[in-house]
Structure formats: structure tokens, C-alpha cells
């Protein structure tokens, strides 16, 4: 089916563009951002989800490219469960990521406060 082939091709293109944008970000942020925006447009057009590993490079606030050390700040929260806070330095949005959910379910968390 032509439509499905186009979909797969678009998914691959979007993935490659996003990876390229992330690697380029430290050298040329404007171009990297343009690449990320293009990848996002492709994803919207073909209704493609981003790989889980690449998801953290997109800000949930401004939908732009965020790369730690370039235009994002990463901080680890002290709570239980531990939460990774990725602050977008473009729009100020704090993108939270909860860590180690499986570990918490195992019942090992919550016995010590230190
Ligand atoms: Zn943002």
C-alpha cells in the first residue's frame, strides 16, 4: 500500500531529523531548531509518535527542540519517586519525568528517609 509505505518513510525521516537536530544543537541551534520543527510537522501530518528515547528532546510547552546543556536545564528532584525536571530555557516550562516506576512498585522504596 502506497500510503503505508509513505507513512513508514515519514516516520524514518522524522526520527533521523530529530536525531540530527539533537546532535547539531550545540553547534548551530537555529538550524537544529528548524530541523526539529520540520520533523514535528512531518509527525503531525502522518500522525507519527516519537520514539520514547527522543521524546525528552521536545518541550511540552513550546513544542520546540530542547537539548540539555544547550537550551534546557536538567535537575533531579528529591521526592519519591525521583523526578527528573527538564526546564526549557526558551519558554520556562518544566518538563517532568518520573523515574524508576518498576523499582517503586517492587516495594523497596519508602523504608528510609536518608
Ligand atoms: Zn519550551
PDB file of N, CA and C and ligand atoms in Angstrom:
ATOM      1  N   UNK A   1       0.836  -1.203   0.000  1.00  0.00           N
ATOM      2  CA  UNK A   1       0.000   0.000   0.000  1.00  0.00           C
ATOM      3  C   UNK A   1       0.870   1.252   0.000  1.00  0.00           C
ATOM      4  N   UNK A   2       0.576   2.141  -0.906  1.00  0.00           N
ATOM      5  CA  UNK A   2       1.412   3.333  -1.058  1.00  0.00           C
ATOM      6  C   UNK A   2       1.354   4.202   0.199  1.00  0.00           C
ATOM      7  N   UNK A   3       0.179   4.279   0.792  1.00  0.00           N
ATOM      8  CA  UNK A   3       0.014   5.151   1.933  1.00  0.00           C
ATOM      9  C   UNK A   3       0.838   4.664   3.121  1.00  0.00           C
ATOM     10  N   UNK A   4       0.843   3.354   3.295  1.00  0.00           N
ATOM     11  CA  UNK A   4       1.588   2.795   4.412  1.00  0.00           C
ATOM     12  C   UNK A   4       3.090   2.965   4.215  1.00  0.00           C
ATOM     13  N   UNK A   5       3.534   2.794   2.958  1.00  0.00           N
ATOM     14  CA  UNK A   5       4.948   2.980   2.641  1.00  0.00           C
ATOM     15  C   UNK A   5       5.363   4.412   2.934  1.00  0.00           C
ATOM     16  N   UNK A   6       4.510   5.350   2.541  1.00  0.00           N
ATOM     17  CA  UNK A   6       4.798   6.767   2.786  1.00  0.00           C
ATOM     18  C   UNK A   6       4.871   7.037   4.283  1.00  0.00           C
ATOM     19  N   UNK A   7       4.004   6.384   5.021  1.00  0.00           N
ATOM     20  CA  UNK A   7       3.966   6.556   6.475  1.00  0.00           C
ATOM     21  C   UNK A   7       5.267   6.084   7.110  1.00  0.00           C
ATOM     22  N   UNK A   8       5.721   4.906   6.691  1.00  0.00           N
ATOM     23  CA  UNK A   8       6.977   4.366   7.235  1.00  0.00           C
ATOM     24  C   UNK A   8       8.156   5.250   6.879  1.00  0.00           C
ATOM     25  N   UNK A   9       8.142   5.727   5.651  1.00  0.00           N
ATOM     26  CA  UNK A   9       9.225   6.589   5.203  1.00  0.00           C
ATOM     27  C   UNK A   9       9.232   7.880   6.007  1.00  0.00           C
ATOM     28  N   UNK A  10       8.060   8.416   6.242  1.00  0.00           N
ATOM     29  CA  UNK A  10       7.944   9.660   7.004  1.00  0.00           C
ATOM     30  C   UNK A  10       8.413   9.450   8.439  1.00  0.00           C
ATOM     31  N   UNK A  11       8.063   8.302   9.021  1.00  0.00           N
ATOM     32  CA  UNK A  11       8.474   8.010  10.391  1.00  0.00           C
ATOM     33  C   UNK A  11       9.987   7.961  10.491  1.00  0.00           C
ATOM     34  N   UNK A  12      10.603   7.323   9.506  1.00  0.00           N
ATOM     35  CA  UNK A  12      12.061   7.217   9.482  1.00  0.00           C
ATOM     36  C   UNK A  12      12.700   8.589   9.299  1.00  0.00           C
ATOM     37  N   UNK A  13      12.129   9.385   8.406  1.00  0.00           N
ATOM     38  CA  UNK A  13      12.653  10.729   8.150  1.00  0.00           C
ATOM     39  C   UNK A  13      12.540  11.593   9.409  1.00  0.00           C
ATOM     40  N   UNK A  14      11.397  11.506  10.086  1.00  0.00           N
ATOM     41  CA  UNK A  14      11.177  12.303  11.291  1.00  0.00           C
ATOM     42  C   UNK A  14      12.170  11.902  12.379  1.00  0.00           C
ATOM     43  N   UNK A  15      12.410  10.595  12.492  1.00  0.00           N
ATOM     44  CA  UNK A  15      13.341  10.101  13.506  1.00  0.00           C
ATOM     45  C   UNK A  15      14.770  10.592  13.220  1.00  0.00           C
ATOM     46  N   UNK A  16      15.153  10.462  11.948  1.00  0.00           N
ATOM     47  CA  UNK A  16      16.511  10.889  11.576  1.00  0.00           C
ATOM     48  C   UNK A  16      16.692  12.388  11.756  1.00  0.00           C
ATOM     49  N   UNK A  17      15.667  13.150  11.380  1.00  0.00           N
ATOM     50  CA  UNK A  17      15.743  14.604  11.516  1.00  0.00           C
ATOM     51  C   UNK A  17      15.889  15.006  12.983  1.00  0.00           C
ATOM     52  N   UNK A  18      15.161  14.319  13.855  1.00  0.00           N
ATOM     53  CA  UNK A  18      15.217  14.657  15.276  1.00  0.00           C
ATOM     54  C   UNK A  18      16.593  14.341  15.845  1.00  0.00           C
ATOM     55  N   UNK A  19      17.138  13.178  15.501  1.00  0.00           N
ATOM     56  CA  UNK A  19      18.476  12.804  15.983  1.00  0.00           C
ATOM     57  C   UNK A  19      19.505  13.810  15.472  1.00  0.00           C
ATOM     58  N   UNK A  20      19.396  14.158  14.203  1.00  0.00           N
ATOM     59  CA  UNK A  20      20.307  15.124  13.608  1.00  0.00           C
ATOM     60  C   UNK A  20      20.200  16.474  14.310  1.00  0.00           C
ATOM     61  N   UNK A  21      18.966  16.876  14.634  1.00  0.00           N
ATOM     62  CA  UNK A  21      18.743  18.156  15.315  1.00  0.00           C
ATOM     63  C   UNK A  21      19.407  18.156  16.679  1.00  0.00           C
ATOM     64  N   UNK A  22      19.284  17.038  17.400  1.00  0.00           N
ATOM     65  CA  UNK A  22      19.852  16.956  18.750  1.00  0.00           C
ATOM     66  C   UNK A  22      21.376  17.039  18.694  1.00  0.00           C
ATOM     67  N   UNK A  23      21.980  16.358  17.714  1.00  0.00           N
ATOM     68  CA  UNK A  23      23.444  16.375  17.626  1.00  0.00           C
ATOM     69  C   UNK A  23      23.963  17.728  17.141  1.00  0.00           C
ATOM     70  N   UNK A  24      23.162  18.405  16.345  1.00  0.00           N
ATOM     71  CA  UNK A  24      23.585  19.683  15.792  1.00  0.00           C
ATOM     72  C   UNK A  24      23.379  20.838  16.766  1.00  0.00           C
ATOM     73  N   UNK A  25      22.540  20.627  17.765  1.00  0.00           N
ATOM     74  CA  UNK A  25      22.078  21.724  18.622  1.00  0.00           C
ATOM     75  C   UNK A  25      23.211  22.514  19.268  1.00  0.00           C
ATOM     76  N   UNK A  26      24.282  21.825  19.679  1.00  0.00           N
ATOM     77  CA  UNK A  26      25.356  22.526  20.369  1.00  0.00           C
ATOM     78  C   UNK A  26      26.170  23.388  19.409  1.00  0.00           C
ATOM     79  N   UNK A  27      26.124  23.059  18.123  1.00  0.00           N
ATOM     80  CA  UNK A  27      26.906  23.834  17.158  1.00  0.00           C
ATOM     81  C   UNK A  27      26.095  24.952  16.525  1.00  0.00           C
ATOM     82  N   UNK A  28      24.913  24.595  16.070  1.00  0.00           N
ATOM     83  CA  UNK A  28      24.081  25.586  15.392  1.00  0.00           C
ATOM     84  C   UNK A  28      22.623  25.409  15.805  1.00  0.00           C
ATOM     85  N   UNK A  29      22.264  26.126  16.868  1.00  0.00           N
ATOM     86  CA  UNK A  29      20.922  25.956  17.426  1.00  0.00           C
ATOM     87  C   UNK A  29      19.796  26.353  16.464  1.00  0.00           C
ATOM     88  N   UNK A  30      19.910  27.482  15.750  1.00  0.00           N
ATOM     89  CA  UNK A  30      18.804  27.849  14.841  1.00  0.00           C
ATOM     90  C   UNK A  30      18.507  26.775  13.801  1.00  0.00           C
ATOM     91  N   UNK A  31      19.551  26.205  13.198  1.00  0.00           N
ATOM     92  CA  UNK A  31      19.332  25.176  12.179  1.00  0.00           C
ATOM     93  C   UNK A  31      18.755  23.917  12.822  1.00  0.00           C
ATOM     94  N   UNK A  32      19.289  23.566  14.009  1.00  0.00           N
ATOM     95  CA  UNK A  32      18.780  22.395  14.722  1.00  0.00           C
ATOM     96  C   UNK A  32      17.300  22.556  15.034  1.00  0.00           C
ATOM     97  N   UNK A  33      16.927  23.771  15.436  1.00  0.00           N
ATOM     98  CA  UNK A  33      15.519  24.037  15.759  1.00  0.00           C
ATOM     99  C   UNK A  33      14.639  23.908  14.523  1.00  0.00           C
ATOM    100  N   UNK A  34      15.155  24.396  13.395  1.00  0.00           N
ATOM    101  CA  UNK A  34      14.399  24.302  12.149  1.00  0.00           C
ATOM    102  C   UNK A  34      14.192  22.838  11.770  1.00  0.00           C
ATOM    103  N   UNK A  35      15.236  22.034  11.959  1.00  0.00           N
ATOM    104  CA  UNK A  35      15.123  20.603  11.668  1.00  0.00           C
ATOM    105  C   UNK A  35      14.084  19.943  12.563  1.00  0.00           C
ATOM    106  N   UNK A  36      14.135  20.295  13.852  1.00  0.00           N
ATOM    107  CA  UNK A  36      13.183  19.710  14.799  1.00  0.00           C
ATOM    108  C   UNK A  36      11.758  20.119  14.447  1.00  0.00           C
ATOM    109  N   UNK A  37      11.599  21.379  14.010  1.00  0.00           N
ATOM    110  CA  UNK A  37      10.266  21.861  13.648  1.00  0.00           C
ATOM    111  C   UNK A  37       9.754  21.116  12.418  1.00  0.00           C
ATOM    112  N   UNK A  38      10.655  20.874  11.470  1.00  0.00           N
ATOM    113  CA  UNK A  38      10.275  20.124  10.266  1.00  0.00           C
ATOM    114  C   UNK A  38       9.875  18.692  10.642  1.00  0.00           C
ATOM    115  N   UNK A  39      10.674  18.087  11.524  1.00  0.00           N
ATOM    116  CA  UNK A  39      10.359  16.730  11.970  1.00  0.00           C
ATOM    117  C   UNK A  39       8.989  16.691  12.631  1.00  0.00           C
ATOM    118  N   UNK A  40       8.696  17.729  13.410  1.00  0.00           N
ATOM    119  CA  UNK A  40       7.412  17.793  14.093  1.00  0.00           C
ATOM    120  C   UNK A  40       6.255  17.913  13.092  1.00  0.00           C
ATOM    121  N   UNK A  41       6.474  18.721  12.047  1.00  0.00           N
ATOM    122  CA  UNK A  41       5.422  18.881  11.032  1.00  0.00           C
ATOM    123  C   UNK A  41       5.164  17.563  10.313  1.00  0.00           C
ATOM    124  N   UNK A  42       6.251  16.839  10.024  1.00  0.00           N
ATOM    125  CA  UNK A  42       6.092  15.526   9.381  1.00  0.00           C
ATOM    126  C   UNK A  42       5.293  14.602  10.288  1.00  0.00           C
ATOM    127  N   UNK A  43       5.633  14.619  11.585  1.00  0.00           N
ATOM    128  CA  UNK A  43       4.944  13.738  12.528  1.00  0.00           C
ATOM    129  C   UNK A  43       3.464  14.070  12.622  1.00  0.00           C
ATOM    130  N   UNK A  44       3.151  15.364  12.616  1.00  0.00           N
ATOM    131  CA  UNK A  44       1.748  15.764  12.703  1.00  0.00           C
ATOM    132  C   UNK A  44       0.989  15.355  11.451  1.00  0.00           C
ATOM    133  N   UNK A  45       1.624  15.537  10.302  1.00  0.00           N
ATOM    134  CA  UNK A  45       0.954  15.231   9.044  1.00  0.00           C
ATOM    135  C   UNK A  45       0.635  13.744   8.934  1.00  0.00           C
ATOM    136  N   UNK A  46       1.600  12.898   9.355  1.00  0.00           N
ATOM    137  CA  UNK A  46       1.409  11.456   9.198  1.00  0.00           C
ATOM    138  C   UNK A  46       0.958  10.774  10.478  1.00  0.00           C
ATOM    139  N   UNK A  47       0.695  11.584  11.495  1.00  0.00           N
ATOM    140  CA  UNK A  47       0.218  11.033  12.767  1.00  0.00           C
ATOM    141  C   UNK A  47       1.194   9.992  13.333  1.00  0.00           C
ATOM    142  N   UNK A  48       2.446  10.431  13.492  1.00  0.00           N
ATOM    143  CA  UNK A  48       3.506   9.548  13.952  1.00  0.00           C
ATOM    144  C   UNK A  48       3.907   9.924  15.372  1.00  0.00           C
ATOM    145  N   UNK A  49       4.087   8.932  16.198  1.00  0.00           N
ATOM    146  CA  UNK A  49       4.598   9.181  17.547  1.00  0.00           C
ATOM    147  C   UNK A  49       6.115   9.141  17.543  1.00  0.00           C
ATOM    148  N   UNK A  50       6.679   9.984  18.389  1.00  0.00           N
ATOM    149  CA  UNK A  50       8.130   9.999  18.502  1.00  0.00           C
ATOM    150  C   UNK A  50       8.575   8.837  19.387  1.00  0.00           C
ATOM    151  N   UNK A  51       9.738   8.272  19.070  1.00  0.00           N
ATOM    152  CA  UNK A  51      10.307   7.225  19.925  1.00  0.00           C
ATOM    153  C   UNK A  51      10.399   7.737  21.356  1.00  0.00           C
ATOM    154  N   UNK A  52      10.207   6.856  22.312  1.00  0.00           N
ATOM    155  CA  UNK A  52      10.257   7.249  23.712  1.00  0.00           C
ATOM    156  C   UNK A  52      11.599   7.883  24.057  1.00  0.00           C
ATOM    157  N   UNK A  53      12.671   7.370  23.447  1.00  0.00           N
ATOM    158  CA  UNK A  53      14.007   7.879  23.754  1.00  0.00           C
ATOM    159  C   UNK A  53      14.228   9.289  23.212  1.00  0.00           C
ATOM    160  N   UNK A  54      13.428   9.691  22.241  1.00  0.00           N
ATOM    161  CA  UNK A  54      13.609  11.016  21.646  1.00  0.00           C
ATOM    162  C   UNK A  54      12.598  12.023  22.184  1.00  0.00           C
ATOM    163  N   UNK A  55      11.637  11.510  22.923  1.00  0.00           N
ATOM    164  CA  UNK A  55      10.542  12.342  23.390  1.00  0.00           C
ATOM    165  C   UNK A  55      11.020  13.473  24.303  1.00  0.00           C
ATOM    166  N   UNK A  56      12.065  13.186  25.084  1.00  0.00           N
ATOM    167  CA  UNK A  56      12.515  14.181  26.052  1.00  0.00           C
ATOM    168  C   UNK A  56      13.208  15.371  25.394  1.00  0.00           C
ATOM    169  N   UNK A  57      13.427  15.320  24.101  1.00  0.00           N
ATOM    170  CA  UNK A  57      14.042  16.451  23.426  1.00  0.00           C
ATOM    171  C   UNK A  57      13.013  17.443  22.899  1.00  0.00           C
ATOM    172  N   UNK A  58      11.744  17.192  23.192  1.00  0.00           N
ATOM    173  CA  UNK A  58      10.711  18.131  22.780  1.00  0.00           C
ATOM    174  C   UNK A  58      10.060  18.734  24.021  1.00  0.00           C
ATOM    175  N   UNK A  59       9.966  20.072  24.033  1.00  0.00           N
ATOM    176  CA  UNK A  59       9.328  20.754  25.155  1.00  0.00           C
ATOM    177  C   UNK A  59       7.814  20.608  25.032  1.00  0.00           C
ATOM    178  N   UNK A  60       7.174  20.305  26.157  1.00  0.00           N
ATOM    179  CA  UNK A  60       5.714  20.168  26.127  1.00  0.00           C
ATOM    180  C   UNK A  60       5.013  21.522  26.103  1.00  0.00           C
ATOM    181  N   UNK A  61       5.786  22.572  26.418  1.00  0.00           N
ATOM    182  CA  UNK A  61       5.190  23.904  26.415  1.00  0.00           C
ATOM    183  C   UNK A  61       5.215  24.526  25.030  1.00  0.00           C
ATOM    184  N   UNK A  62       6.425  24.738  24.504  1.00  0.00           N
ATOM    185  CA  UNK A  62       6.550  25.446  23.228  1.00  0.00           C
ATOM    186  C   UNK A  62       6.746  24.484  22.065  1.00  0.00           C
ATOM    187  N   UNK A  63       6.793  23.197  22.321  1.00  0.00           N
ATOM    188  CA  UNK A  63       6.933  22.151  21.303  1.00  0.00           C
ATOM    189  C   UNK A  63       8.250  22.267  20.540  1.00  0.00           C
ATOM    190  N   UNK A  64       9.151  23.065  21.056  1.00  0.00           N
ATOM    191  CA  UNK A  64      10.419  23.253  20.371  1.00  0.00           C
ATOM    192  C   UNK A  64      11.438  22.214  20.802  1.00  0.00           C
ATOM    193  N   UNK A  65      12.604  22.295  20.164  1.00  0.00           N
ATOM    194  CA  UNK A  65      13.692  21.380  20.498  1.00  0.00           C
ATOM    195  C   UNK A  65      14.349  21.826  21.805  1.00  0.00           C
ATOM    196  N   UNK A  66      14.510  20.918  22.745  1.00  0.00           N
ATOM    197  CA  UNK A  66      15.280  21.237  23.942  1.00  0.00           C
ATOM    198  C   UNK A  66      16.384  20.202  24.108  1.00  0.00           C
ATOM    199  N   UNK A  67      17.592  20.702  24.275  1.00  0.00           N
ATOM    200  CA  UNK A  67      18.746  19.822  24.448  1.00  0.00           C
ATOM    201  C   UNK A  67      19.461  20.238  25.732  1.00  0.00           C
ATOM    202  N   UNK A  68      19.646  19.301  26.670  1.00  0.00           N
ATOM    203  CA  UNK A  68      20.322  19.610  27.925  1.00  0.00           C
ATOM    204  C   UNK A  68      21.699  20.217  27.666  1.00  0.00           C
ATOM    205  N   UNK A  69      22.021  21.284  28.363  1.00  0.00           N
ATOM    206  CA  UNK A  69      23.311  21.933  28.191  1.00  0.00           C
ATOM    207  C   UNK A  69      23.305  22.981  27.103  1.00  0.00           C
ATOM    208  N   UNK A  70      22.269  22.991  26.285  1.00  0.00           N
ATOM    209  CA  UNK A  70      22.172  23.982  25.221  1.00  0.00           C
ATOM    210  C   UNK A  70      21.054  24.965  25.531  1.00  0.00           C
ATOM    211  N   UNK A  71      19.833  24.460  25.592  1.00  0.00           N
ATOM    212  CA  UNK A  71      18.728  25.350  25.938  1.00  0.00           C
ATOM    213  C   UNK A  71      17.756  24.681  26.915  1.00  0.00           C
ATOM    214  N   UNK A  72      18.309  23.774  27.713  1.00  0.00           N
ATOM    215  CA  UNK A  72      17.488  23.135  28.737  1.00  0.00           C
ATOM    216  C   UNK A  72      18.343  22.851  29.964  1.00  0.00           C
ATOM    217  N   UNK A  73      17.704  22.897  31.131  1.00  0.00           N
ATOM    218  CA  UNK A  73      18.410  22.611  32.372  1.00  0.00           C
ATOM    219  C   UNK A  73      17.799  21.350  32.974  1.00  0.00           C
ATOM    220  N   UNK A  74      18.641  20.437  33.421  1.00  0.00           N
ATOM    221  CA  UNK A  74      18.156  19.179  33.978  1.00  0.00           C
ATOM    222  C   UNK A  74      18.465  19.136  35.464  1.00  0.00           C
ATOM    223  N   UNK A  75      17.432  18.913  36.267  1.00  0.00           N
ATOM    224  CA  UNK A  75      17.619  18.796  37.706  1.00  0.00           C
ATOM    225  C   UNK A  75      16.885  17.551  38.198  1.00  0.00           C
ATOM    226  N   UNK A  76      17.470  16.925  39.211  1.00  0.00           N
ATOM    227  CA  UNK A  76      16.845  15.738  39.779  1.00  0.00           C
ATOM    228  C   UNK A  76      16.153  16.105  41.086  1.00  0.00           C
ATOM    229  N   UNK A  77      14.864  15.787  41.180  1.00  0.00           N
ATOM    230  CA  UNK A  77      14.111  16.089  42.393  1.00  0.00           C
ATOM    231  C   UNK A  77      14.413  15.077  43.482  1.00  0.00           C
ATOM    232  N   UNK A  78      14.147  15.451  44.739  1.00  0.00           N
ATOM    233  CA  UNK A  78      14.481  14.571  45.854  1.00  0.00           C
ATOM    234  C   UNK A  78      13.318  13.677  46.280  1.00  0.00           C
ATOM    235  N   UNK A  79      12.172  13.857  45.679  1.00  0.00           N
ATOM    236  CA  UNK A  79      10.978  13.148  46.133  1.00  0.00           C
ATOM    237  C   UNK A  79      11.021  11.664  45.833  1.00  0.00           C
ATOM    238  N   UNK A  80       9.976  11.000  46.305  1.00  0.00           N
ATOM    239  CA  UNK A  80       9.815   9.596  45.977  1.00  0.00           C
ATOM    240  C   UNK A  80       8.488   9.434  45.265  1.00  0.00           C
ATOM    241  N   UNK A  81       8.420   9.038  44.041  1.00  0.00           N
ATOM    242  CA  UNK A  81       9.559   8.658  43.191  1.00  0.00           C
ATOM    243  C   UNK A  81      10.404   9.859  42.774  1.00  0.00           C
ATOM    244  N   UNK A  82      11.679   9.601  42.458  1.00  0.00           N
ATOM    245  CA  UNK A  82      12.526  10.677  41.961  1.00  0.00           C
ATOM    246  C   UNK A  82      11.977  11.204  40.647  1.00  0.00           C
ATOM    247  N   UNK A  83      12.029  12.515  40.506  1.00  0.00           N
ATOM    248  CA  UNK A  83      11.501  13.120  39.288  1.00  0.00           C
ATOM    249  C   UNK A  83      12.586  13.938  38.619  1.00  0.00           C
ATOM    250  N   UNK A  84      12.759  13.691  37.355  1.00  0.00           N
ATOM    251  CA  UNK A  84      13.712  14.448  36.564  1.00  0.00           C
ATOM    252  C   UNK A  84      12.993  15.688  36.061  1.00  0.00           C
ATOM    253  N   UNK A  85      13.566  16.864  36.361  1.00  0.00           N
ATOM    254  CA  UNK A  85      12.929  18.094  35.886  1.00  0.00           C
ATOM    255  C   UNK A  85      13.784  18.698  34.782  1.00  0.00           C
ATOM    256  N   UNK A  86      13.228  18.727  33.608  1.00  0.00           N
ATOM    257  CA  UNK A  86      13.924  19.319  32.472  1.00  0.00           C
ATOM    258  C   UNK A  86      13.267  20.663  32.177  1.00  0.00           C
ATOM    259  N   UNK A  87      13.976  21.747  32.517  1.00  0.00           N
ATOM    260  CA  UNK A  87      13.416  23.075  32.314  1.00  0.00           C
ATOM    261  C   UNK A  87      13.801  23.591  30.941  1.00  0.00           C
ATOM    262  N   UNK A  88      12.790  23.979  30.188  1.00  0.00           N
ATOM    263  CA  UNK A  88      13.021  24.565  28.874  1.00  0.00           C
ATOM    264  C   UNK A  88      13.438  26.013  29.079  1.00  0.00           C
ATOM    265  N   UNK A  89      14.614  26.386  28.587  1.00  0.00           N
ATOM    266  CA  UNK A  89      15.089  27.751  28.778  1.00  0.00           C
ATOM    267  C   UNK A  89      14.526  28.695  27.713  1.00  0.00           C
ATOM    268  N   UNK A  90      13.739  28.167  26.798  1.00  0.00           N
ATOM    269  CA  UNK A  90      13.104  29.015  25.789  1.00  0.00           C
ATOM    270  C   UNK A  90      11.806  29.595  26.332  1.00  0.00           C
ATOM    271  N   UNK A  91      10.990  28.746  26.954  1.00  0.00           N
ATOM    272  CA  UNK A  91       9.678  29.215  27.405  1.00  0.00           C
ATOM    273  C   UNK A  91       9.515  29.058  28.909  1.00  0.00           C
ATOM    274  N   UNK A  92      10.457  28.395  29.587  1.00  0.00           N
ATOM    275  CA  UNK A  92      10.393  28.288  31.039  1.00  0.00           C
ATOM    276  C   UNK A  92       9.583  27.111  31.544  1.00  0.00           C
ATOM    277  N   UNK A  93       9.019  26.351  30.656  1.00  0.00           N
ATOM    278  CA  UNK A  93       8.206  25.215  31.064  1.00  0.00           C
ATOM    279  C   UNK A  93       9.088  24.128  31.698  1.00  0.00           C
ATOM    280  N   UNK A  94       8.593  23.541  32.787  1.00  0.00           N
ATOM    281  CA  UNK A  94       9.319  22.452  33.426  1.00  0.00           C
ATOM    282  C   UNK A  94       8.703  21.136  32.962  1.00  0.00           C
ATOM    283  N   UNK A  95       9.486  20.356  32.235  1.00  0.00           N
ATOM    284  CA  UNK A  95       9.024  19.055  31.767  1.00  0.00           C
ATOM    285  C   UNK A  95       9.456  18.007  32.777  1.00  0.00           C
ATOM    286  N   UNK A  96       8.516  17.339  33.388  1.00  0.00           N
ATOM    287  CA  UNK A  96       8.851  16.379  34.427  1.00  0.00           C
ATOM    288  C   UNK A  96       8.863  14.961  33.885  1.00  0.00           C
ATOM    289  N   UNK A  97       9.812  14.200  34.380  1.00  0.00           N
ATOM    290  CA  UNK A  97       9.855  12.787  34.010  1.00  0.00           C
ATOM    291  C   UNK A  97      10.020  11.977  35.281  1.00  0.00           C
ATOM    292  N   UNK A  98       9.088  11.087  35.550  1.00  0.00           N
ATOM    293  CA  UNK A  98       9.157  10.242  36.746  1.00  0.00           C
ATOM    294  C   UNK A  98      10.066   9.062  36.461  1.00  0.00           C
ATOM    295  N   UNK A  99      10.948   8.775  37.402  1.00  0.00           N
ATOM    296  CA  UNK A  99      11.944   7.734  37.165  1.00  0.00           C
ATOM    297  C   UNK A  99      11.618   6.451  37.930  1.00  0.00           C
ATOM    298  N   UNK A 100      12.052   5.353  37.401  1.00  0.00           N
ATOM    299  CA  UNK A 100      12.094   4.059  38.078  1.00  0.00           C
ATOM    300  C   UNK A 100      10.755   3.629  38.666  1.00  0.00           C
ATOM    301  N   UNK A 101       9.720   3.615  37.849  1.00  0.00           N
ATOM    302  CA  UNK A 101       8.413   3.238  38.363  1.00  0.00           C
ATOM    303  C   UNK A 101       8.393   1.763  38.783  1.00  0.00           C
ATOM    304  N   UNK A 102       9.090   0.926  38.022  1.00  0.00           N
ATOM    305  CA  UNK A 102       9.111  -0.508  38.322  1.00  0.00           C
ATOM    306  C   UNK A 102       9.760  -0.765  39.675  1.00  0.00           C
ATOM    307  N   UNK A 103      10.815  -0.027  39.946  1.00  0.00           N
ATOM    308  CA  UNK A 103      11.539  -0.160  41.200  1.00  0.00           C
ATOM    309  C   UNK A 103      10.638   0.198  42.385  1.00  0.00           C
ATOM    310  N   UNK A 104       9.844   1.228  42.214  1.00  0.00           N
ATOM    311  CA  UNK A 104       8.964   1.675  43.280  1.00  0.00           C
ATOM    312  C   UNK A 104       7.881   0.629  43.565  1.00  0.00           C
ATOM    313  N   UNK A 105       7.350   0.035  42.504  1.00  0.00           N
ATOM    314  CA  UNK A 105       6.313  -0.971  42.677  1.00  0.00           C
ATOM    315  C   UNK A 105       6.833  -2.194  43.438  1.00  0.00           C
ATOM    316  N   UNK A 106       8.143  -2.435  43.349  1.00  0.00           N
ATOM    317  CA  UNK A 106       8.710  -3.605  43.992  1.00  0.00           C
ATOM    318  C   UNK A 106       8.694  -3.485  45.521  1.00  0.00           C
ATOM    319  N   UNK A 107       8.369  -2.299  46.039  1.00  0.00           N
ATOM    320  CA  UNK A 107       8.219  -2.130  47.477  1.00  0.00           C
ATOM    321  C   UNK A 107       9.504  -1.790  48.204  1.00  0.00           C
ATOM    322  N   UNK A 108      10.577  -1.506  47.461  1.00  0.00           N
ATOM    323  CA  UNK A 108      11.845  -1.213  48.101  1.00  0.00           C
ATOM    324  C   UNK A 108      11.946   0.251  48.502  1.00  0.00           C
ATOM    325  N   UNK A 109      11.058   1.056  47.991  1.00  0.00           N
ATOM    326  CA  UNK A 109      11.133   2.482  48.266  1.00  0.00           C
ATOM    327  C   UNK A 109      10.243   2.835  49.447  1.00  0.00           C
ATOM    328  N   UNK A 110      10.676   3.761  50.263  1.00  0.00           N
ATOM    329  CA  UNK A 110       9.829   4.240  51.350  1.00  0.00           C
ATOM    330  C   UNK A 110      10.220   3.729  52.709  1.00  0.00           C
ATOM    331  N   UNK A 111      11.311   2.939  52.796  1.00  0.00           N
ATOM    332  CA  UNK A 111      11.715   2.380  54.090  1.00  0.00           C
ATOM    333  C   UNK A 111      12.720   3.281  54.804  1.00  0.00           C
ATOM    334  N   UNK A 112      13.389   4.134  54.041  1.00  0.00           N
ATOM    335  CA  UNK A 112      14.389   5.006  54.634  1.00  0.00           C
ATOM    336  C   UNK A 112      14.170   6.433  54.135  1.00  0.00           C
ATOM    337  N   UNK A 113      14.519   7.384  55.005  1.00  0.00           N
ATOM    338  CA  UNK A 113      14.334   8.776  54.608  1.00  0.00           C
ATOM    339  C   UNK A 113      15.621   9.435  54.145  1.00  0.00           C
ATOM    340  N   UNK A 114      16.753   8.790  54.379  1.00  0.00           N
ATOM    341  CA  UNK A 114      18.018   9.436  54.062  1.00  0.00           C
ATOM    342  C   UNK A 114      18.446   9.133  52.642  1.00  0.00           C
TER     343      UNK A 114
HETATM  344 ZN1  LIG B   1       9.558  25.312  25.869  1.00  0.00          ZN
END
